[in-house]
């Protein structure tokens, strides 16, 4: 019950410099023109796939949706063997993107691509 | 972020946590066979698809929750061949051939429609049009508007595009071999007003050409098939076992 543990550690709720680098979702706006795809993608003009970056905290709180395995791996890193890495900061949920594009045949294609935008992060 | 080096952006495409960026890269057409994009996508077809896009996705490209497409892909197909049929009197007719180009196993046809303009405006006349499927017998059922509504029709020409469901007609073609994925339509127009027996007006073909009916194929991209294809392309057996290799772009 990581959430309860946090309540028992008052100093944990204070933001430290390390916590500022904690695993979090970041924005990254890019245009299809910058990616060199604007000759075949009509819409949208911009794309924000977002990305997850940061260190996974020593106590994996509930908001990270980390599986039990990640919590155990964290304990192993702290208490048993530091050669076992801490869990990694990776996307947890994604949302799709709709793309309107030209095909070489001249057809126009609307297509929804799954898992194209990161919506939240997890440590696992 | 904007203004960063292109190399940094291409690196983004290789971020392992964005595998579908890589999938998109696989689909980038490397060669354009005939024309510039602006020539390929212009006029009413592009306007139609942009309108569809705005209805089902927001400005950031996120699909709207209340969208009612019933499919995750819609392909607009224009005719690859057309033949003008000789006619007499007020009738104008051309035959249009379409390649469906559905990839069995990767794309599942949910619905097919044909979109056409009910009215065409010439310099000195107005045409009322329908499409007929190959095999549909008899004279097309044309019901021109009454004279009193003519002006209203002219002013609302942009709204005169109609979408007709042809799913039951298209499905047999969709699952056959690639060669037989051909669909033939007749585009039939009649001149509004009294038939004076004159020759078809000059400019009819050009106007009709700019307003050729097009198909909308509502498809479900079957991810299972797509993944299987990607898996086959990237997983190659070696004497030492399977290894992952990146497909050349």
Short mmCIF file of C-alpha atoms in Angstrom, two decimals:
data_model
loop_
_atom_site.label_atom_id
_atom_site.label_comp_id
_atom_site.label_asym_id
_atom_site.label_seq_id
_atom_site.Cartn_x
_atom_site.Cartn_y
_atom_site.Cartn_z
CA UNK A 1 0.00 0.00 0.00
CA UNK A 2 2.39 2.66 -1.25
CA UNK A 3 -0.16 5.43 -0.65
CA UNK A 4 -0.28 4.65 3.08
CA UNK A 5 3.50 4.54 3.25
CA UNK A 6 3.68 8.07 1.86
CA UNK A 7 1.34 9.30 4.61
CA UNK A 8 3.75 7.82 7.18
CA UNK A 9 6.68 9.72 5.70
CA UNK A 10 5.89 13.45 6.07
CA UNK A 11 9.18 14.58 4.56
CA UNK A 12 8.40 12.60 1.44
CA UNK A 13 5.70 15.02 0.38
CA UNK A 14 8.19 17.91 0.27
CA UNK A 15 9.55 18.44 -3.21
CA UNK A 16 13.25 17.76 -3.44
CA UNK A 17 15.45 18.42 -6.44
CA UNK A 18 15.40 14.71 -7.20
CA UNK A 19 11.63 14.72 -7.26
CA UNK A 20 11.63 17.47 -9.82
CA UNK A 21 13.23 14.98 -12.15
CA UNK A 22 10.65 12.37 -11.26
CA UNK A 23 9.02 10.31 -13.97
CA UNK A 24 6.45 12.55 -15.68
CA UNK A 25 4.70 13.21 -18.96
CA UNK A 26 6.27 15.89 -21.13
CA UNK A 27 4.98 17.72 -24.16
CA UNK A 28 6.77 17.66 -27.50
CA UNK A 29 5.13 19.55 -30.34
CA UNK A 30 6.29 18.75 -33.81
CA UNK A 31 4.89 19.61 -37.23
CA UNK A 32 4.68 17.03 -39.97
CA UNK A 33 6.64 19.51 -42.04
CA UNK A 34 9.54 19.17 -39.58
CA UNK A 35 9.32 15.40 -39.85
CA UNK A 36 9.37 15.67 -43.63
CA UNK A 37 5.96 14.05 -43.96
CA UNK A 38 3.94 17.06 -45.08
CA UNK A 39 4.00 15.92 -48.72
CA UNK A 40 1.59 13.13 -47.84
CA UNK A 41 -0.08 14.11 -44.59
CA UNK A 42 -2.74 16.78 -45.03
CA UNK A 43 -4.05 16.97 -41.48
CA UNK A 44 -3.34 17.61 -38.71
CA UNK A 45 -0.48 20.04 -39.26
CA UNK A 46 0.99 19.50 -35.83
CA UNK A 47 1.47 16.47 -33.67
CA UNK A 48 2.21 16.19 -29.97
CA UNK A 49 3.15 12.58 -29.23
CA UNK A 50 4.35 13.55 -25.71
CA UNK A 51 6.90 11.43 -23.91
CA UNK A 52 7.74 10.09 -20.45
CA UNK A 53 10.95 11.09 -18.78
CA UNK A 54 12.41 11.07 -15.29
CA UNK A 55 13.56 8.90 -12.47
CA UNK A 56 11.20 6.44 -10.90
CA UNK A 57 10.83 7.29 -7.19
CA UNK A 58 11.97 4.96 -4.49
CA UNK A 59 8.42 4.59 -3.28
CA UNK A 60 6.14 3.97 -6.21
CA UNK A 61 2.96 5.79 -5.39
CA UNK A 62 -0.47 4.77 -6.59
CA UNK A 63 -0.64 7.37 -9.37
CA UNK A 64 2.01 5.57 -11.36
CA UNK A 65 -0.18 2.50 -11.83
CA UNK A 66 2.89 0.37 -11.29
CA UNK A 67 2.34 -3.38 -11.11
CA UNK A 68 3.34 -5.31 -8.01
CA UNK A 69 6.35 -6.60 -9.88
CA UNK A 70 7.74 -3.07 -10.26
CA UNK A 71 7.38 -2.44 -6.54
CA UNK A 72 9.21 -5.68 -5.75
CA UNK A 73 11.95 -4.85 -8.28
CA UNK A 74 12.36 -1.48 -6.59
CA UNK A 75 12.78 -3.12 -3.20
CA UNK A 76 15.33 -5.56 -4.65
CA UNK A 77 17.31 -2.60 -6.01
CA UNK A 78 17.22 -0.82 -2.64
CA UNK A 79 17.64 -3.71 -0.24
CA UNK A 80 19.26 -6.63 -2.03
CA UNK A 81 21.20 -5.91 -5.20
CA UNK A 82 21.73 -2.54 -6.86
CA UNK A 83 22.73 -4.21 -10.12
CA UNK A 84 19.02 -4.91 -10.57
CA UNK A 85 17.82 -1.63 -12.07
CA UNK A 86 14.97 0.45 -10.76
CA UNK A 87 11.79 0.30 -12.85
CA UNK A 88 11.79 2.48 -15.98
CA UNK A 89 9.63 5.50 -16.70
CA UNK A 90 7.46 4.57 -19.68
CA UNK A 91 4.06 5.57 -21.13
CA UNK A 92 1.09 3.93 -19.45
CA UNK A 93 -1.92 5.01 -21.49
CA UNK A 94 -2.11 6.19 -25.07
CA UNK A 95 -4.71 7.87 -27.21
CA UNK A 96 -5.14 7.61 -30.98
CA UNK A 97 -4.60 10.20 -33.67
CA UNK A 98 -6.61 10.82 -36.82
CA UNK A 99 -4.58 11.44 -39.95
CA UNK A 100 -5.72 12.60 -43.37
CA UNK A 101 -3.23 11.62 -46.03
CA UNK A 102 -2.62 11.21 -49.74
CA UNK A 103 -1.78 7.80 -51.12
CA UNK A 104 0.50 7.39 -54.15
CA UNK A 105 -2.50 6.29 -56.21
CA UNK A 106 -4.10 9.69 -55.60
CA UNK A 107 -6.64 8.34 -53.14
CA UNK A 108 -7.24 10.36 -50.00
CA UNK A 109 -7.20 8.30 -46.83
CA UNK A 110 -8.57 9.14 -43.40
CA UNK A 111 -7.12 6.79 -40.82
CA UNK A 112 -7.09 6.47 -37.06
CA UNK A 113 -3.83 5.22 -35.63
CA UNK A 114 -4.00 3.71 -32.16
CA UNK A 115 -1.49 4.47 -29.40
CA UNK A 116 0.01 7.56 -31.01
CA UNK A 117 -0.17 10.02 -28.11
CA UNK A 118 1.15 9.19 -24.63
CA UNK A 119 -1.44 10.18 -22.04
CA UNK A 120 0.19 9.13 -18.76
CA UNK A 121 3.34 7.50 -17.46
CA UNK A 122 4.13 4.54 -15.27
CA UNK A 123 7.16 3.00 -13.63
CA UNK A 124 7.61 -0.64 -14.50
CA UNK B 1 10.11 21.64 -30.18
CA UNK B 2 10.04 23.96 -33.13
CA UNK B 3 13.38 25.21 -34.37
CA UNK B 4 15.29 22.13 -33.31
CA UNK B 5 17.64 20.34 -35.64
CA UNK B 6 15.99 17.92 -38.10
CA UNK B 7 18.40 15.24 -36.86
CA UNK B 8 16.87 15.53 -33.42
CA UNK B 9 13.44 15.09 -34.94
CA UNK B 10 14.38 12.01 -36.86
CA UNK B 11 15.72 10.69 -33.58
CA UNK B 12 12.24 11.16 -32.13
CA UNK B 13 10.97 8.71 -34.70
CA UNK B 14 13.35 6.11 -33.34
CA UNK B 15 12.25 6.48 -29.73
CA UNK B 16 11.28 2.93 -28.74
CA UNK B 17 8.30 4.13 -26.73
CA UNK B 18 6.68 5.42 -29.94
CA UNK B 19 6.59 2.29 -32.09
CA UNK B 20 3.74 3.52 -34.22
CA UNK B 21 5.83 6.44 -35.43
CA UNK B 22 8.02 3.75 -36.91
CA UNK B 23 4.93 2.13 -38.40
CA UNK B 24 4.01 5.45 -39.99
CA UNK B 25 7.51 5.73 -41.40
CA UNK B 26 7.06 2.34 -43.02
CA UNK B 27 4.06 3.71 -44.86
CA UNK B 28 5.70 6.87 -46.18
CA UNK B 29 5.54 6.60 -49.94
CA UNK B 30 9.06 7.00 -51.28
CA UNK B 31 8.07 7.54 -54.92
CA UNK B 32 5.20 9.54 -56.31
CA UNK B 33 4.25 7.97 -59.62
CA UNK B 34 2.67 10.82 -61.48
CA UNK B 35 1.93 14.13 -59.96
CA UNK B 36 2.47 16.62 -57.24
CA UNK B 37 0.37 16.31 -54.13
CA UNK B 38 -1.61 19.42 -54.95
CA UNK B 39 -2.71 17.87 -58.23
CA UNK B 40 -3.52 14.56 -56.58
CA UNK B 41 -5.65 16.10 -53.90
CA UNK B 42 -7.70 19.04 -54.94
CA UNK B 43 -11.22 20.16 -55.63
CA UNK B 44 -14.33 18.63 -54.23
CA UNK B 45 -12.78 15.30 -53.11
CA UNK B 46 -10.27 17.11 -50.89
CA UNK B 47 -12.95 19.46 -49.57
CA UNK B 48 -15.16 16.47 -48.80
CA UNK B 49 -12.43 14.66 -46.87
CA UNK B 50 -11.36 17.79 -45.01
CA UNK B 51 -14.97 18.28 -43.98
CA UNK B 52 -15.16 14.64 -42.86
CA UNK B 53 -11.92 15.10 -40.92
CA UNK B 54 -13.20 18.20 -39.13
CA UNK B 55 -16.35 16.31 -38.14
CA UNK B 56 -14.58 13.31 -36.65
CA UNK B 57 -11.35 14.81 -35.25
CA UNK B 58 -10.37 17.96 -33.38
CA UNK B 59 -7.64 20.41 -34.40
CA UNK B 60 -5.00 18.40 -32.57
CA UNK B 61 -5.98 15.31 -34.52
CA UNK B 62 -7.72 13.53 -31.67
CA UNK B 63 -10.73 11.48 -32.79
CA UNK B 64 -13.91 12.92 -31.32
CA UNK B 65 -15.72 10.74 -28.80
CA UNK B 66 -19.07 11.07 -30.55
CA UNK B 67 -17.85 10.24 -34.05
CA UNK B 68 -20.06 7.82 -35.94
CA UNK B 69 -17.90 6.48 -38.73
CA UNK B 70 -18.24 2.81 -37.85
CA UNK B 71 -14.71 2.28 -39.19
CA UNK B 72 -11.20 3.43 -38.40
CA UNK B 73 -10.29 4.34 -41.97
CA UNK B 74 -12.05 5.95 -44.91
CA UNK B 75 -10.50 5.86 -48.37
CA UNK B 76 -11.67 8.20 -51.11
CA UNK B 77 -11.18 6.58 -54.51
CA UNK B 78 -11.40 8.45 -57.79
CA UNK B 79 -12.05 6.81 -61.17
CA UNK B 80 -8.96 5.59 -63.00
CA UNK B 81 -10.74 5.36 -66.36
CA UNK B 82 -13.79 6.90 -67.94
CA UNK B 83 -15.61 6.47 -71.20
CA UNK B 84 -18.07 8.92 -72.64
CA UNK B 85 -21.19 7.15 -73.84
CA UNK B 86 -22.76 8.56 -76.99
CA UNK B 87 -26.20 9.87 -76.22
CA UNK B 88 -28.95 11.76 -77.86
CA UNK B 89 -31.28 14.46 -76.69
CA UNK B 90 -30.98 15.70 -73.15
CA UNK B 91 -28.99 12.70 -71.89
CA UNK B 92 -25.29 12.75 -70.99
CA UNK B 93 -23.63 9.57 -69.84
CA UNK B 94 -20.12 8.40 -68.97
CA UNK B 95 -18.84 5.11 -67.60
CA UNK B 96 -16.40 5.30 -64.69
CA UNK B 97 -14.09 2.52 -63.49
CA UNK B 98 -12.68 2.36 -59.98
CA UNK B 99 -9.99 0.21 -58.40
CA UNK B 100 -11.09 -0.78 -54.91
CA UNK B 101 -7.55 -1.91 -53.93
CA UNK B 102 -8.66 -3.38 -50.61
CA UNK B 103 -5.98 -5.50 -48.99
CA UNK B 104 -7.65 -8.68 -47.73
CA UNK B 105 -6.39 -9.69 -44.32
CA UNK B 106 -5.30 -6.14 -43.54
CA UNK B 107 -8.39 -4.15 -44.40
CA UNK B 108 -11.98 -5.11 -43.78
CA UNK B 109 -14.61 -3.32 -45.86
CA UNK B 110 -17.40 -2.17 -43.59
CA UNK B 111 -19.35 0.06 -45.94
CA UNK B 112 -19.02 1.55 -49.40
CA UNK B 113 -20.72 4.62 -50.78
CA UNK B 114 -20.57 6.66 -53.93
CA UNK B 115 -20.60 10.44 -53.66
CA UNK B 116 -21.82 12.49 -56.58
CA UNK B 117 -23.20 15.89 -57.35
CA UNK B 118 -26.90 15.93 -58.08
CA UNK B 119 -26.54 19.07 -60.16
CA UNK B 120 -23.94 20.37 -62.61
CA UNK B 121 -23.90 23.94 -63.79
CA UNK B 122 -22.87 24.65 -67.39
CA UNK B 123 -22.64 28.04 -69.04
CA UNK B 124 -26.18 27.93 -70.39
CA UNK B 125 -27.75 24.95 -68.73
CA UNK B 126 -28.10 22.96 -65.61
CA UNK B 127 -27.80 19.19 -65.46
CA UNK B 128 -29.42 16.87 -62.98
CA UNK B 129 -27.36 13.73 -62.35
CA UNK B 130 -27.47 10.26 -60.82
CA UNK B 131 -25.10 7.31 -60.69
CA UNK B 132 -26.01 3.79 -61.74
CA UNK B 133 -24.19 0.64 -60.77
CA UNK B 134 -23.10 -1.79 -63.45
CA UNK B 135 -25.88 -4.29 -63.84
CA UNK B 136 -28.61 -1.96 -62.73
CA UNK B 137 -31.13 -2.21 -65.52
CA UNK B 138 -33.39 0.35 -67.02
CA UNK B 139 -33.52 4.06 -67.30
CA UNK B 140 -32.15 5.86 -64.24
CA UNK B 141 -34.78 7.19 -61.93
CA UNK B 142 -34.34 10.90 -62.34
CA UNK B 143 -36.67 13.22 -60.60
CA UNK B 144 -35.61 16.72 -61.58
CA UNK B 145 -36.69 19.48 -59.24
CA UNK B 146 -39.68 21.58 -60.11
CA UNK B 147 -39.03 24.84 -61.94
CA UNK B 148 -39.88 26.95 -58.93
CA UNK B 149 -36.96 25.45 -57.03
CA UNK B 150 -34.36 25.98 -59.71
CA UNK B 151 -32.81 29.11 -58.26
CA UNK B 152 -32.59 27.52 -54.84
CA UNK B 153 -30.76 24.59 -56.39
CA UNK B 154 -28.25 26.80 -58.15
CA UNK B 155 -27.44 28.75 -55.03
CA UNK B 156 -27.02 25.61 -52.93
CA UNK B 157 -24.87 23.78 -55.45
CA UNK B 158 -22.18 23.01 -52.89
CA UNK B 159 -24.76 21.20 -50.83
CA UNK B 160 -25.96 19.11 -53.72
CA UNK B 161 -23.46 16.31 -53.18
CA UNK B 162 -25.17 13.07 -52.27
CA UNK B 163 -23.76 9.92 -50.67
CA UNK B 164 -25.37 6.68 -51.84
CA UNK B 165 -24.75 3.37 -50.09
CA UNK B 166 -23.45 0.67 -52.45
CA UNK B 167 -22.14 -1.76 -49.83
CA UNK B 168 -24.16 -4.75 -50.98
CA UNK B 169 -22.91 -4.19 -54.52
CA UNK B 170 -19.27 -3.70 -53.54
CA UNK B 171 -18.75 -6.51 -51.06
CA UNK B 172 -18.46 -9.34 -53.63
CA UNK B 173 -15.62 -7.38 -55.29
CA UNK B 174 -13.83 -6.65 -52.06
CA UNK B 175 -12.87 -10.20 -51.18
CA UNK B 176 -11.87 -11.44 -54.60
CA UNK B 177 -8.41 -11.30 -56.12
CA UNK B 178 -6.88 -7.90 -56.82
CA UNK B 179 -7.68 -8.00 -60.52
CA UNK B 180 -11.38 -8.26 -59.93
CA UNK B 181 -11.52 -5.38 -57.47
CA UNK B 182 -12.99 -3.20 -60.14
CA UNK B 183 -16.21 -1.30 -59.79
CA UNK B 184 -17.98 0.24 -62.77
CA UNK B 185 -20.48 3.06 -62.45
CA UNK B 186 -22.48 5.04 -64.94
CA UNK B 187 -22.73 8.75 -64.39
CA UNK B 188 -25.94 9.89 -66.02
CA UNK B 189 -27.05 13.48 -66.33
CA UNK B 190 -30.10 15.06 -67.89
CA UNK B 191 -30.45 18.66 -69.02
CA UNK B 192 -33.13 20.48 -67.12
CA UNK B 193 -35.75 22.18 -69.21
CA UNK B 194 -37.41 21.27 -72.54
CA UNK B 195 -35.56 18.88 -74.88
CA UNK B 196 -34.80 20.91 -77.98
CA UNK B 197 -32.74 18.10 -79.53
CA UNK B 198 -29.59 20.19 -79.66
CA UNK B 199 -26.07 18.78 -79.30
CA UNK B 200 -24.64 18.43 -75.80
CA UNK B 201 -23.28 21.72 -74.64
CA UNK B 202 -19.57 22.31 -75.06
CA UNK B 203 -17.92 22.17 -71.69
CA UNK B 204 -20.10 19.39 -70.33
CA UNK B 205 -17.23 16.93 -70.22
CA UNK B 206 -14.89 19.38 -68.50
CA UNK B 207 -17.51 20.28 -65.91
CA UNK B 208 -18.39 16.63 -65.38
CA UNK B 209 -14.70 15.76 -65.08
CA UNK B 210 -14.23 18.28 -62.29
CA UNK B 211 -17.19 16.72 -60.54
CA UNK B 212 -16.59 13.03 -61.12
CA UNK B 213 -18.36 10.82 -58.60
CA UNK B 214 -15.97 9.24 -56.14
CA UNK B 215 -16.15 6.23 -53.85
CA UNK B 216 -15.82 6.26 -50.09
CA UNK B 217 -14.64 2.94 -48.67
CA UNK B 218 -15.20 2.64 -44.93
CA UNK B 219 -12.56 0.20 -43.73
CA UNK B 220 -11.40 -1.32 -40.52
CA UNK B 221 -7.65 -1.60 -40.44
CA UNK B 222 -7.30 -5.05 -38.93
CA UNK B 223 -4.35 -4.60 -36.61
CA UNK B 224 -3.85 -8.34 -36.38
CA UNK B 225 -3.07 -8.52 -40.07
CA UNK B 226 -0.91 -5.43 -39.91
CA UNK B 227 1.12 -6.78 -37.01
CA UNK B 228 1.53 -10.13 -38.73
CA UNK B 229 2.88 -8.38 -41.80
CA UNK B 230 5.25 -6.24 -39.76
CA UNK B 231 6.37 -9.30 -37.84
CA UNK B 232 7.18 -11.19 -41.02
CA UNK B 233 9.10 -8.23 -42.39
CA UNK B 234 11.20 -7.65 -39.33
CA UNK B 235 11.76 -11.17 -37.97
CA UNK B 236 14.22 -13.11 -40.07
CA UNK B 237 15.46 -16.57 -39.28
CA UNK B 238 19.21 -17.13 -39.18
CA UNK B 239 21.20 -20.25 -38.36
CA UNK B 240 21.59 -18.81 -34.86
CA UNK B 241 17.88 -18.16 -34.44
CA UNK B 242 15.57 -15.24 -35.08
CA UNK B 243 16.99 -11.73 -35.11
CA UNK B 244 15.24 -8.40 -35.32
CA UNK B 245 16.24 -6.22 -38.23
CA UNK B 246 15.13 -2.74 -39.25
CA UNK B 247 13.46 -2.50 -42.63
CA UNK B 248 15.28 -0.19 -45.04
CA UNK B 249 13.42 3.07 -45.56
#
